[in-house]
Short mmCIF file of C-alpha atoms in Angstrom, two decimals:
data_model
loop_
_atom_site.label_atom_id
_atom_site.label_comp_id
_atom_site.label_asym_id
_atom_site.label_seq_id
_atom_site.Cartn_x
_atom_site.Cartn_y
_atom_site.Cartn_z
CA MET A 835 0.00 0.00 0.00
CA ASN A 836 2.81 2.42 0.88
CA ASP A 837 4.63 1.60 -2.38
CA THR A 838 1.41 2.33 -4.30
CA HIS A 839 0.96 5.68 -2.59
CA THR A 840 4.63 6.54 -3.20
CA GLY A 841 4.36 5.65 -6.88
CA ALA A 842 1.18 7.69 -7.29
CA ALA A 843 2.81 10.67 -5.57
CA GLN A 844 5.80 10.44 -7.92
CA VAL A 845 3.54 10.34 -10.98
CA ARG A 846 1.63 13.39 -9.74
CA ALA A 847 4.92 15.22 -9.13
CA VAL A 848 6.04 14.52 -12.72
CA LEU A 849 2.73 15.64 -14.19
CA ARG A 850 2.61 18.83 -12.11
CA ALA A 851 6.27 19.78 -12.63
CA PRO A 852 5.78 22.04 -15.71
CA PHE A 853 3.10 24.04 -13.88
CA THR A 854 4.90 24.69 -10.59
CA ALA A 855 6.21 28.11 -9.62
CA ARG A 856 9.64 26.61 -9.00
CA ALA A 857 9.90 25.34 -12.58
CA TRP A 858 8.95 28.74 -14.03
CA ARG A 859 11.38 30.57 -11.73
CA GLU A 860 14.20 28.26 -12.79
CA ALA A 861 13.30 28.78 -16.44
CA ALA A 862 13.28 32.55 -15.90
CA TYR A 863 16.70 32.29 -14.23
CA CYS A 864 18.07 30.45 -17.27
CA LEU A 865 16.57 33.08 -19.59
CA ALA A 866 17.90 36.07 -17.66
CA GLY A 867 21.31 34.61 -16.91
CA LEU A 868 22.76 34.37 -20.42
CA PRO A 869 22.90 38.10 -21.31
CA VAL A 870 24.60 38.95 -18.01
CA ALA A 871 26.94 35.97 -18.41
CA LEU A 872 27.86 36.93 -21.97
CA VAL A 873 28.65 40.58 -21.18
CA GLY A 874 30.58 39.66 -18.04
CA PHE A 875 32.57 36.94 -19.81
CA VAL A 876 33.62 39.20 -22.67
CA LEU A 877 34.59 42.21 -20.53
CA VAL A 878 36.46 40.28 -17.85
CA LEU A 879 38.25 38.02 -20.33
CA VAL A 880 39.33 40.97 -22.50
CA LEU A 881 40.66 42.89 -19.49
CA LEU A 882 42.51 39.83 -18.18
CA ALA A 883 44.00 39.10 -21.60
CA LEU A 884 45.16 42.70 -22.08
CA GLY A 885 46.47 42.82 -18.52
CA ALA A 886 48.44 39.62 -18.99
CA ALA A 887 49.82 40.87 -22.33
CA PHE A 888 50.95 44.19 -20.87
CA THR A 889 52.41 42.56 -17.78
CA VAL A 890 54.80 40.50 -19.91
CA SER A 891 56.61 43.69 -20.97
CA LEU A 892 58.51 45.68 -18.35
CA VAL A 893 57.24 48.98 -19.74
CA GLY A 894 53.58 48.07 -19.50
CA ALA A 895 53.74 45.96 -16.33
CA VAL A 896 52.05 48.56 -14.13
CA LEU A 897 49.30 49.15 -16.72
CA GLY A 898 48.84 45.40 -17.03
CA LEU A 899 48.46 44.97 -13.28
CA LEU A 900 45.94 47.80 -13.21
CA LEU A 901 43.94 46.08 -15.95
CA VAL A 902 44.02 42.80 -14.00
CA VAL A 903 42.81 44.60 -10.86
CA THR A 904 40.07 46.25 -12.91
CA ALA A 905 39.03 42.82 -14.17
CA THR A 906 38.72 41.43 -10.62
CA GLY A 907 36.74 44.50 -9.52
CA LEU A 908 34.44 44.20 -12.54
CA ALA A 909 33.99 40.49 -11.80
CA ARG A 910 32.92 41.41 -8.28
CA ALA A 911 30.26 43.72 -9.77
CA PHE A 912 28.94 40.98 -12.05
CA ALA A 913 28.98 38.61 -9.08
CA VAL A 914 26.60 40.98 -7.32
CA ALA A 915 24.26 40.80 -10.33
CA HIS A 916 24.41 37.00 -10.42
CA ARG A 917 23.78 36.77 -6.68
CA GLY A 918 20.77 39.06 -7.12
CA LEU A 919 19.31 36.84 -9.83
CA ALA A 920 19.90 33.73 -7.74
CA ALA A 921 18.26 35.36 -4.72
CA ARG A 922 15.17 36.64 -6.55
CA LEU A 923 14.52 33.62 -8.76
CA LEU A 924 16.09 30.65 -6.95
CA GLY A 925 15.86 31.74 -3.33
CA GLU A 926 19.65 31.42 -2.93
CA ARG A 927 20.28 34.32 -0.58
CA LEU A 928 24.00 34.30 0.05
CA PRO A 929 25.86 36.96 1.99
CA GLY A 930 28.41 38.60 -0.24
CA PRO A 931 32.11 38.64 0.57
CA PRO A 932 33.35 41.56 2.65
CA GLN A 933 34.15 44.74 0.75
CA LEU A 934 37.82 45.17 -0.06
CA ARG A 935 39.16 48.40 1.44
CA PRO A 936 42.95 48.27 1.14
CA ALA A 937 44.98 50.84 3.05
CA GLY A 938 48.50 52.14 2.70
CA ARG A 939 50.39 53.44 -0.26
CA ALA A 940 49.52 52.84 -3.90
CA PHE A 941 51.60 49.68 -4.34
CA ALA A 942 50.29 48.25 -1.06
CA ARG A 943 46.72 48.81 -2.21
CA LEU A 944 47.52 47.30 -5.61
CA ASP A 945 49.07 44.25 -3.95
CA ALA A 946 46.00 43.82 -1.71
CA ARG A 947 43.67 43.92 -4.71
CA LEU A 948 45.81 41.41 -6.59
CA ARG A 949 45.55 39.08 -3.59
CA ASP A 950 41.77 39.51 -3.33
CA ALA A 951 40.55 35.90 -3.06
CA ALA A 952 36.88 36.89 -3.37
CA GLY A 953 37.66 38.84 -6.54
CA TRP A 954 39.41 35.87 -8.14
CA ARG A 955 36.55 33.56 -7.16
CA SER A 956 34.22 36.04 -8.88
CA VAL A 957 36.45 35.93 -11.97
CA ALA A 958 36.23 32.14 -11.97
CA TYR A 959 32.44 32.23 -11.74
CA VAL A 960 32.07 34.86 -14.49
CA LEU A 961 34.26 32.79 -16.84
CA VAL A 962 32.58 29.45 -16.12
CA LYS A 963 29.08 30.94 -16.08
CA LEU A 964 28.96 31.41 -19.87
CA PRO A 965 29.19 27.70 -20.80
CA VAL A 966 26.80 26.87 -17.95
CA ALA A 967 24.37 29.54 -19.22
CA ALA A 968 24.64 28.10 -22.73
CA VAL A 969 23.62 24.68 -21.41
CA GLU A 970 20.79 26.37 -19.48
CA TYR A 971 19.60 27.87 -22.76
CA TYR A 972 19.67 24.40 -24.25
CA ALA A 973 17.39 23.31 -21.40
CA LEU A 974 15.04 26.15 -22.33
CA SER A 975 14.85 24.74 -25.87
CA TRP A 976 13.06 21.73 -24.40
CA TRP A 977 10.32 24.03 -23.15
CA VAL A 978 10.04 25.76 -26.53
CA THR A 979 10.03 22.61 -28.66
CA GLY A 980 7.63 20.92 -26.27
CA LEU A 981 5.15 23.78 -26.60
CA LEU A 982 5.57 23.91 -30.39
CA ASN A 983 4.88 20.21 -30.82
CA LEU A 984 2.04 20.27 -28.31
CA SER A 985 0.36 22.99 -30.39
CA ALA A 986 0.70 21.04 -33.67
CA PRO A 987 -3.03 20.09 -33.92
CA LEU A 988 -4.02 23.69 -33.18
CA ARG A 989 -1.62 25.06 -35.77
CA TRP A 990 -2.91 22.57 -38.37
CA ALA A 991 -6.61 23.19 -37.71
CA ALA A 992 -6.79 26.86 -36.72
CA PHE A 993 -3.88 28.49 -38.56
CA GLY A 994 -3.66 26.33 -41.66
CA GLN A 995 -0.01 25.37 -41.17
CA ARG A 996 -0.28 22.34 -43.44
CA PRO A 997 2.31 20.85 -45.80
CA HIS A 998 2.17 21.41 -49.55
CA PRO A 999 0.80 18.54 -51.60
CA GLY A 1000 3.52 15.98 -52.12
CA GLY A 1001 5.65 17.49 -49.37
CA GLU A 1002 7.19 15.67 -46.43
CA GLY A 1003 4.57 16.93 -44.00
CA MET A 1004 4.72 19.07 -40.86
CA ALA A 1005 8.04 18.39 -39.13
CA THR A 1006 8.16 17.45 -35.46
CA VAL A 1007 10.63 19.76 -33.74
CA THR A 1008 13.05 18.07 -31.38
CA PRO A 1009 15.77 19.50 -29.09
CA ILE A 1010 17.87 16.38 -29.70
CA PRO A 1011 19.83 16.30 -32.99
CA VAL A 1012 18.39 13.20 -34.64
CA GLY A 1013 18.91 14.13 -38.26
CA GLY A 1014 15.95 13.24 -40.43
CA GLY A 1015 14.54 10.71 -38.02
CA ALA A 1016 11.92 13.01 -36.52
CA PRO A 1017 8.38 12.10 -37.63
CA HIS A 1018 6.47 14.32 -40.06
CA SER A 1019 2.72 14.84 -39.85
CA THR A 1020 0.98 14.43 -43.24
CA SER A 1021 -2.54 14.45 -41.82
CA PHE A 1022 -4.47 16.05 -38.98
CA ALA A 1023 -4.45 12.76 -37.07
CA GLY A 1024 -0.68 12.63 -37.44
CA THR A 1025 -0.30 15.91 -35.60
CA PHE A 1026 -1.40 14.18 -32.41
CA VAL A 1027 1.79 12.08 -32.56
CA ALA A 1028 3.74 15.35 -32.56
CA ALA A 1029 1.56 16.58 -29.70
CA ALA A 1030 2.36 13.44 -27.68
CA ILE A 1031 6.08 13.96 -28.29
CA GLY A 1032 5.65 17.60 -27.25
CA ALA A 1033 3.87 16.59 -24.04
CA ALA A 1034 6.68 14.15 -23.17
CA THR A 1035 9.29 16.82 -23.93
CA LEU A 1036 7.43 19.35 -21.80
CA LEU A 1037 7.24 16.93 -18.87
CA ALA A 1038 10.98 16.29 -19.10
CA ALA A 1039 11.94 19.96 -19.50
CA PRO A 1040 11.56 21.02 -15.82
CA TRP A 1041 13.75 18.14 -14.61
CA LEU A 1042 16.49 18.85 -17.14
CA THR A 1043 16.35 22.53 -16.20
CA ARG A 1044 16.45 21.68 -12.50
CA GLY A 1045 19.51 19.49 -12.95
CA ILE A 1046 21.47 22.18 -14.80
CA VAL A 1047 20.35 24.90 -12.39
CA ALA A 1048 21.50 22.65 -9.52
CA VAL A 1049 25.04 22.81 -10.96
CA ASP A 1050 24.71 26.60 -11.16
CA ARG A 1051 23.49 26.71 -7.54
CA TRP A 1052 26.57 24.80 -6.46
CA LEU A 1053 28.84 27.20 -8.34
CA VAL A 1054 27.10 30.21 -6.80
CA ARG A 1055 27.54 28.82 -3.29
CA ALA A 1056 31.14 27.78 -3.88
CA LEU A 1057 32.40 30.88 -5.71
CA LEU A 1058 30.13 33.84 -4.92
CA GLY A 1059 29.72 33.41 -1.17
CA PRO A 1060 31.92 34.97 1.47
CA GLY A 1061 34.44 32.13 1.31
CA GLU A 1062 34.94 29.20 3.67
CA LEU A 1063 37.20 31.04 6.11
CA ALA A 1064 35.09 34.21 6.21
CA GLN A 1065 31.91 32.15 6.58
CA ARG A 1066 33.48 30.18 9.41
CA VAL A 1067 34.50 33.39 11.17
CA ARG A 1068 30.99 34.81 10.75
CA THR A 1069 29.44 31.59 12.07
CA LEU A 1070 31.75 31.62 15.09
CA GLU A 1071 30.86 35.24 15.80
CA GLU A 1072 27.13 34.44 15.61
CA THR A 1073 27.41 31.32 17.77
CA ARG A 1074 29.52 33.19 20.32
CA ALA A 1075 26.86 35.91 20.49
CA LEU A 1076 24.17 33.24 20.90
CA ALA A 1077 26.16 31.54 23.68
CA VAL A 1078 26.66 34.86 25.48
CA ASP A 1079 22.96 35.73 25.17
CA ASP A 1080 21.95 32.26 26.35
CA SER A 1081 24.25 32.51 29.37
CA ALA A 1082 22.94 35.99 30.20
CA ALA A 1083 19.34 34.78 29.93
CA LEU A 1084 20.16 31.82 32.18
CA LEU A 1085 21.72 34.10 34.79
CA ARG A 1086 18.72 36.44 34.69
CA ARG A 1087 16.37 33.48 35.12
CA LEU A 1088 18.38 32.17 38.07
CA GLU A 1089 18.44 35.60 39.69
CA ARG A 1090 14.68 35.98 39.22
CA ASP A 1091 13.91 32.50 40.52
CA LEU A 1092 16.18 32.92 43.52
CA HIS A 1093 14.79 36.37 44.28
CA ASP A 1094 11.13 35.43 43.82
CA GLY A 1095 11.33 31.90 45.19
CA ALA A 1096 14.02 30.53 47.46
CA GLN A 1097 15.03 33.94 48.84
CA VAL A 1098 11.43 34.69 49.87
CA ARG A 1099 11.18 31.29 51.56
CA LEU A 1100 14.43 31.81 53.45
CA VAL A 1101 13.39 35.30 54.58
CA ALA A 1102 10.07 33.89 55.87
CA LEU A 1103 12.05 31.11 57.59
CA ALA A 1104 14.27 33.64 59.34
CA MET A 1105 11.26 35.70 60.44
CA SER A 1106 9.46 32.63 61.79
CA LEU A 1107 12.53 31.60 63.76
CA ASP A 1108 12.92 35.14 65.19
CA MET A 1109 9.29 35.15 66.28
CA ALA A 1110 9.68 31.69 67.82
CA ARG A 1111 12.76 32.84 69.73
CA GLU A 1112 10.84 35.79 71.11
CA ARG A 1113 8.00 33.46 72.18
CA LEU A 1114 10.45 31.27 74.07
CA GLY A 1115 11.39 34.21 76.32
CA ALA A 1116 14.29 34.09 78.80
CA GLU A 1117 15.91 30.83 79.85
CA GLY A 1118 13.94 29.06 82.60
CA GLU A 1119 10.73 31.03 81.99
CA PRO A 1120 7.62 29.11 80.96
CA VAL A 1121 6.41 29.46 77.35
CA ALA A 1122 3.49 31.87 77.21
CA ASP A 1123 1.71 30.38 74.15
CA PRO A 1124 2.93 26.86 73.25
CA GLU A 1125 0.36 26.47 70.45
CA ARG A 1126 1.48 29.69 68.78
CA LEU A 1127 5.10 28.60 69.12
CA ARG A 1128 4.29 25.24 67.52
CA ARG A 1129 2.63 26.97 64.53
CA LEU A 1130 5.68 29.22 64.07
CA ILE A 1131 8.01 26.22 64.06
CA GLU A 1132 5.75 24.37 61.60
CA THR A 1133 5.73 27.44 59.33
CA ALA A 1134 9.51 27.62 59.52
CA HIS A 1135 9.78 23.93 58.68
CA THR A 1136 7.44 24.35 55.67
CA ASN A 1137 9.42 27.32 54.34
CA ALA A 1138 12.69 25.44 54.77
CA THR A 1139 11.30 22.42 52.91
CA GLU A 1140 9.93 24.53 50.05
CA ALA A 1141 13.19 26.49 49.78
CA LEU A 1142 15.12 23.22 49.51
CA THR A 1143 12.71 21.99 46.82
CA GLU A 1144 13.08 25.17 44.77
CA LEU A 1145 16.87 25.11 45.09
CA ARG A 1146 16.85 21.46 44.00
CA ASP A 1147 14.70 22.38 40.97
CA LEU A 1148 17.09 25.18 40.05
CA ALA A 1149 20.04 22.81 40.26
CA ARG A 1150 18.16 20.28 38.14
CA GLY A 1151 17.58 22.98 35.53
CA LEU A 1152 21.33 23.51 35.26
CA HIS A 1153 22.27 19.84 35.13
CA PRO A 1154 19.61 17.13 35.46
CA PRO A 1155 20.81 14.47 37.92
CA VAL A 1156 19.47 11.73 35.62
CA LEU A 1157 22.32 12.56 33.21
CA ASP A 1158 24.82 11.27 35.76
CA ASP A 1159 24.03 7.75 34.55
CA GLY A 1160 24.27 8.72 30.88
CA LEU A 1161 22.03 10.02 28.11
CA PRO A 1162 20.17 6.72 27.40
CA ASP A 1163 18.91 6.41 30.99
CA ALA A 1164 18.00 10.10 31.10
CA LEU A 1165 15.97 9.84 27.88
CA ALA A 1166 14.30 6.65 29.11
CA THR A 1167 13.16 8.52 32.24
CA LEU A 1168 11.94 11.39 30.09
CA ALA A 1169 9.98 9.08 27.79
CA ALA A 1170 8.47 7.17 30.72
CA ARG A 1171 7.05 10.38 32.20
CA SER A 1172 5.54 11.58 28.89
CA ALA A 1173 1.77 11.99 28.58
CA VAL A 1174 2.08 10.81 24.94
CA PRO A 1175 3.36 7.26 24.33
CA VAL A 1176 6.97 7.45 23.17
CA GLU A 1177 8.90 4.73 21.32
CA LEU A 1178 12.54 5.20 22.32
CA ALA A 1179 15.60 3.82 20.52
CA VAL A 1180 19.08 4.91 21.63
CA ASP A 1181 22.31 3.66 20.06
CA VAL A 1182 25.19 5.74 21.43
CA PRO A 1183 28.36 3.59 21.60
CA GLU A 1184 30.60 6.55 22.49
CA ARG A 1185 29.43 8.78 25.32
CA PRO A 1186 29.35 12.48 24.37
CA THR A 1187 30.83 15.18 26.57
CA PRO A 1188 28.63 16.45 29.45
CA ALA A 1189 27.84 19.70 27.62
CA ILE A 1190 26.57 17.82 24.54
CA GLU A 1191 24.57 15.41 26.70
CA THR A 1192 22.93 18.33 28.49
CA ILE A 1193 22.01 20.06 25.22
CA ALA A 1194 20.65 16.81 23.76
CA TYR A 1195 18.58 16.13 26.89
CA PHE A 1196 17.03 19.60 26.97
CA CYS A 1197 16.36 19.46 23.20
CA ALA A 1198 14.59 16.12 23.62
CA ALA A 1199 12.58 17.50 26.54
CA GLU A 1200 11.54 20.59 24.55
CA LEU A 1201 10.60 18.53 21.49
CA LEU A 1202 8.54 16.17 23.60
CA THR A 1203 6.82 19.14 25.25
CA ASN A 1204 5.95 20.50 21.80
CA VAL A 1205 4.50 17.13 20.80
CA ILE A 1206 2.33 17.02 23.91
CA LYS A 1207 1.14 20.63 23.79
CA HIS A 1208 0.86 21.51 20.12
CA SER A 1209 0.95 18.54 17.73
CA GLY A 1210 -2.23 16.66 18.64
CA ALA A 1211 -0.23 13.45 18.17
CA GLY A 1212 -1.24 10.05 19.52
CA ARG A 1213 2.32 8.71 19.65
CA ALA A 1214 5.90 9.81 19.11
CA VAL A 1215 9.18 8.14 18.21
CA LEU A 1216 12.53 9.32 19.58
CA ARG A 1217 15.67 7.86 18.03
CA VAL A 1218 19.19 8.82 19.06
CA THR A 1219 22.12 7.47 17.05
CA GLN A 1220 25.74 8.18 16.25
CA GLU A 1221 26.44 8.71 12.56
CA ASP A 1222 29.52 10.15 10.89
CA GLY A 1223 30.92 11.38 14.20
CA LEU A 1224 27.69 13.20 15.08
CA LEU A 1225 24.99 12.63 17.68
CA ARG A 1226 21.66 12.63 15.82
CA LEU A 1227 18.45 13.09 17.77
CA ARG A 1228 15.29 12.56 15.71
CA MET A 1229 11.77 13.08 17.04
CA THR A 1230 8.79 12.11 14.87
CA ASP A 1231 5.08 12.23 15.64
CA ASP A 1232 1.78 11.50 13.90
CA GLY A 1233 0.25 14.90 14.67
CA HIS A 1234 -1.31 17.48 12.37
CA GLY A 1235 2.02 19.03 11.29
CA GLY A 1236 2.58 22.66 10.44
CA ALA A 1237 5.53 23.15 12.81
CA ALA A 1238 8.04 25.72 11.56
CA LEU A 1239 10.89 27.92 12.65
CA GLY A 1240 9.85 31.48 13.34
CA ALA A 1241 9.34 34.22 15.86
CA GLY A 1242 7.87 32.88 19.07
CA SER A 1243 8.53 29.25 18.10
CA GLY A 1244 10.28 27.01 20.58
CA LEU A 1245 12.04 25.39 17.63
CA THR A 1246 13.90 28.66 17.01
CA GLY A 1247 15.35 28.48 20.52
CA LEU A 1248 16.37 24.87 19.92
CA ALA A 1249 18.09 25.82 16.66
CA GLN A 1250 19.99 28.57 18.44
CA ARG A 1251 20.95 26.24 21.29
CA ALA A 1252 22.26 23.69 18.78
CA ARG A 1253 24.21 26.35 16.85
CA THR A 1254 26.23 27.27 19.94
CA VAL A 1255 28.11 23.98 19.45
CA ASP A 1256 27.94 23.93 15.62
CA GLY A 1257 24.82 21.77 15.68
CA ILE A 1258 22.08 21.79 13.05
CA LEU A 1259 18.30 21.51 13.35
CA ASP A 1260 16.32 20.17 10.40
CA ILE A 1261 12.52 20.08 10.35
CA SER A 1262 9.98 18.46 8.04
CA SER A 1263 6.38 19.19 9.00
CA PRO A 1264 3.89 19.46 6.12
CA GLU A 1265 0.30 20.40 6.88
CA GLY A 1266 -1.49 17.25 7.95
CA GLY A 1267 1.71 15.72 9.28
CA PRO A 1268 3.74 13.83 10.09
CA THR A 1269 6.40 15.97 11.77
CA ALA A 1270 10.07 14.99 11.93
CA VAL A 1271 12.68 17.11 13.69
CA THR A 1272 16.34 16.09 13.52
CA ILE A 1273 19.06 17.71 15.63
CA SER A 1274 22.68 16.91 14.78
CA LEU A 1275 25.30 17.68 17.41
CA PRO A 1276 29.04 17.03 17.60
CA LEU A 1277 30.12 14.44 20.14
CA HIS A 1278 32.52 16.87 21.75
CA ALA A 1279 31.80 20.53 22.51
#
């Protein structure tokens, strides 16, 4: 039954592909990319060629270097245009590399621009973009030929595009060079063969376009982004800021809980003990009101007990005692206390560091809380495994779905918590369910 549903879903996806917004955006990207690629290729290549030619001679070396620097700067400008197209039409919103602002004397600035790694990556993309754009235009030809062949019956009947008597017939247009092997329609009924070929071509066109655009996406990410080192520095800055904010929020919460909870209990305890001491009077004197004294001592005992409970809860919030025996036992305790039945599977041969165990435990607790409160699920599955040197925590449920990252979502906090140790949160939650949330964490913080 599942295989049947999967096959039907795949067939529907193929039939709907030419009519999806994604397919049209990718086709528009292919259409708009070639003019920019052609102009950028010609200008950058000419400047690089002239710069290299002048640099060979001692007299024109400085002019040649200036032309090379101009080429890298121009490539940066075209990279901005390509990133804009990718962002608007493909949703690839990449931060650009940092602006180059060299300081010092003229030769120092020239040397800095010649060493501009982002500029040379832009040059590489501008030069390789032209052949990629040409292939993307070839992918567009599948759309055009598919539409032409699909309209063959209409062109025959409505517009009179019929062959001359004794001619070969209406040719079927094909994007594949097959010589004279393409069928010709010599009658109105024959045009439906061309229409069938056009429909098949049109169904294949979005997938061919998607494959070629996927190569372009990879090139954009690899060559037009901020660079691996710069991206790593930016990620470290963001995660450090998140860690600092998380620590500050934790301290504020502890201060608030201590001030509003345990501190109040301890103050009441001290006041009850002072009042009891006053009731006792001087040594050797009888107690004036034993019942009142007993109530004061009972109140003091209650406040002491509640203060200890609140302090224990605060300590548990910092490091749950159940983690002392390891993450599997802690998760088993968590699943056993859940209001929703939880199927638990833990396979962790190598024990992570305490910091990673704590993050994984709190993430599992938050995910389970979301399942109970918001999903409407009847059961949940929690699997924790080690794969490729990572601790993977995956929570799935059979609820109504619709969970997403966003303002006010607990999942956003989980993603930020995971990022503090270079972890990743991935969520799949279509409307109607099911929901699957995967958190990948390193084994060592």
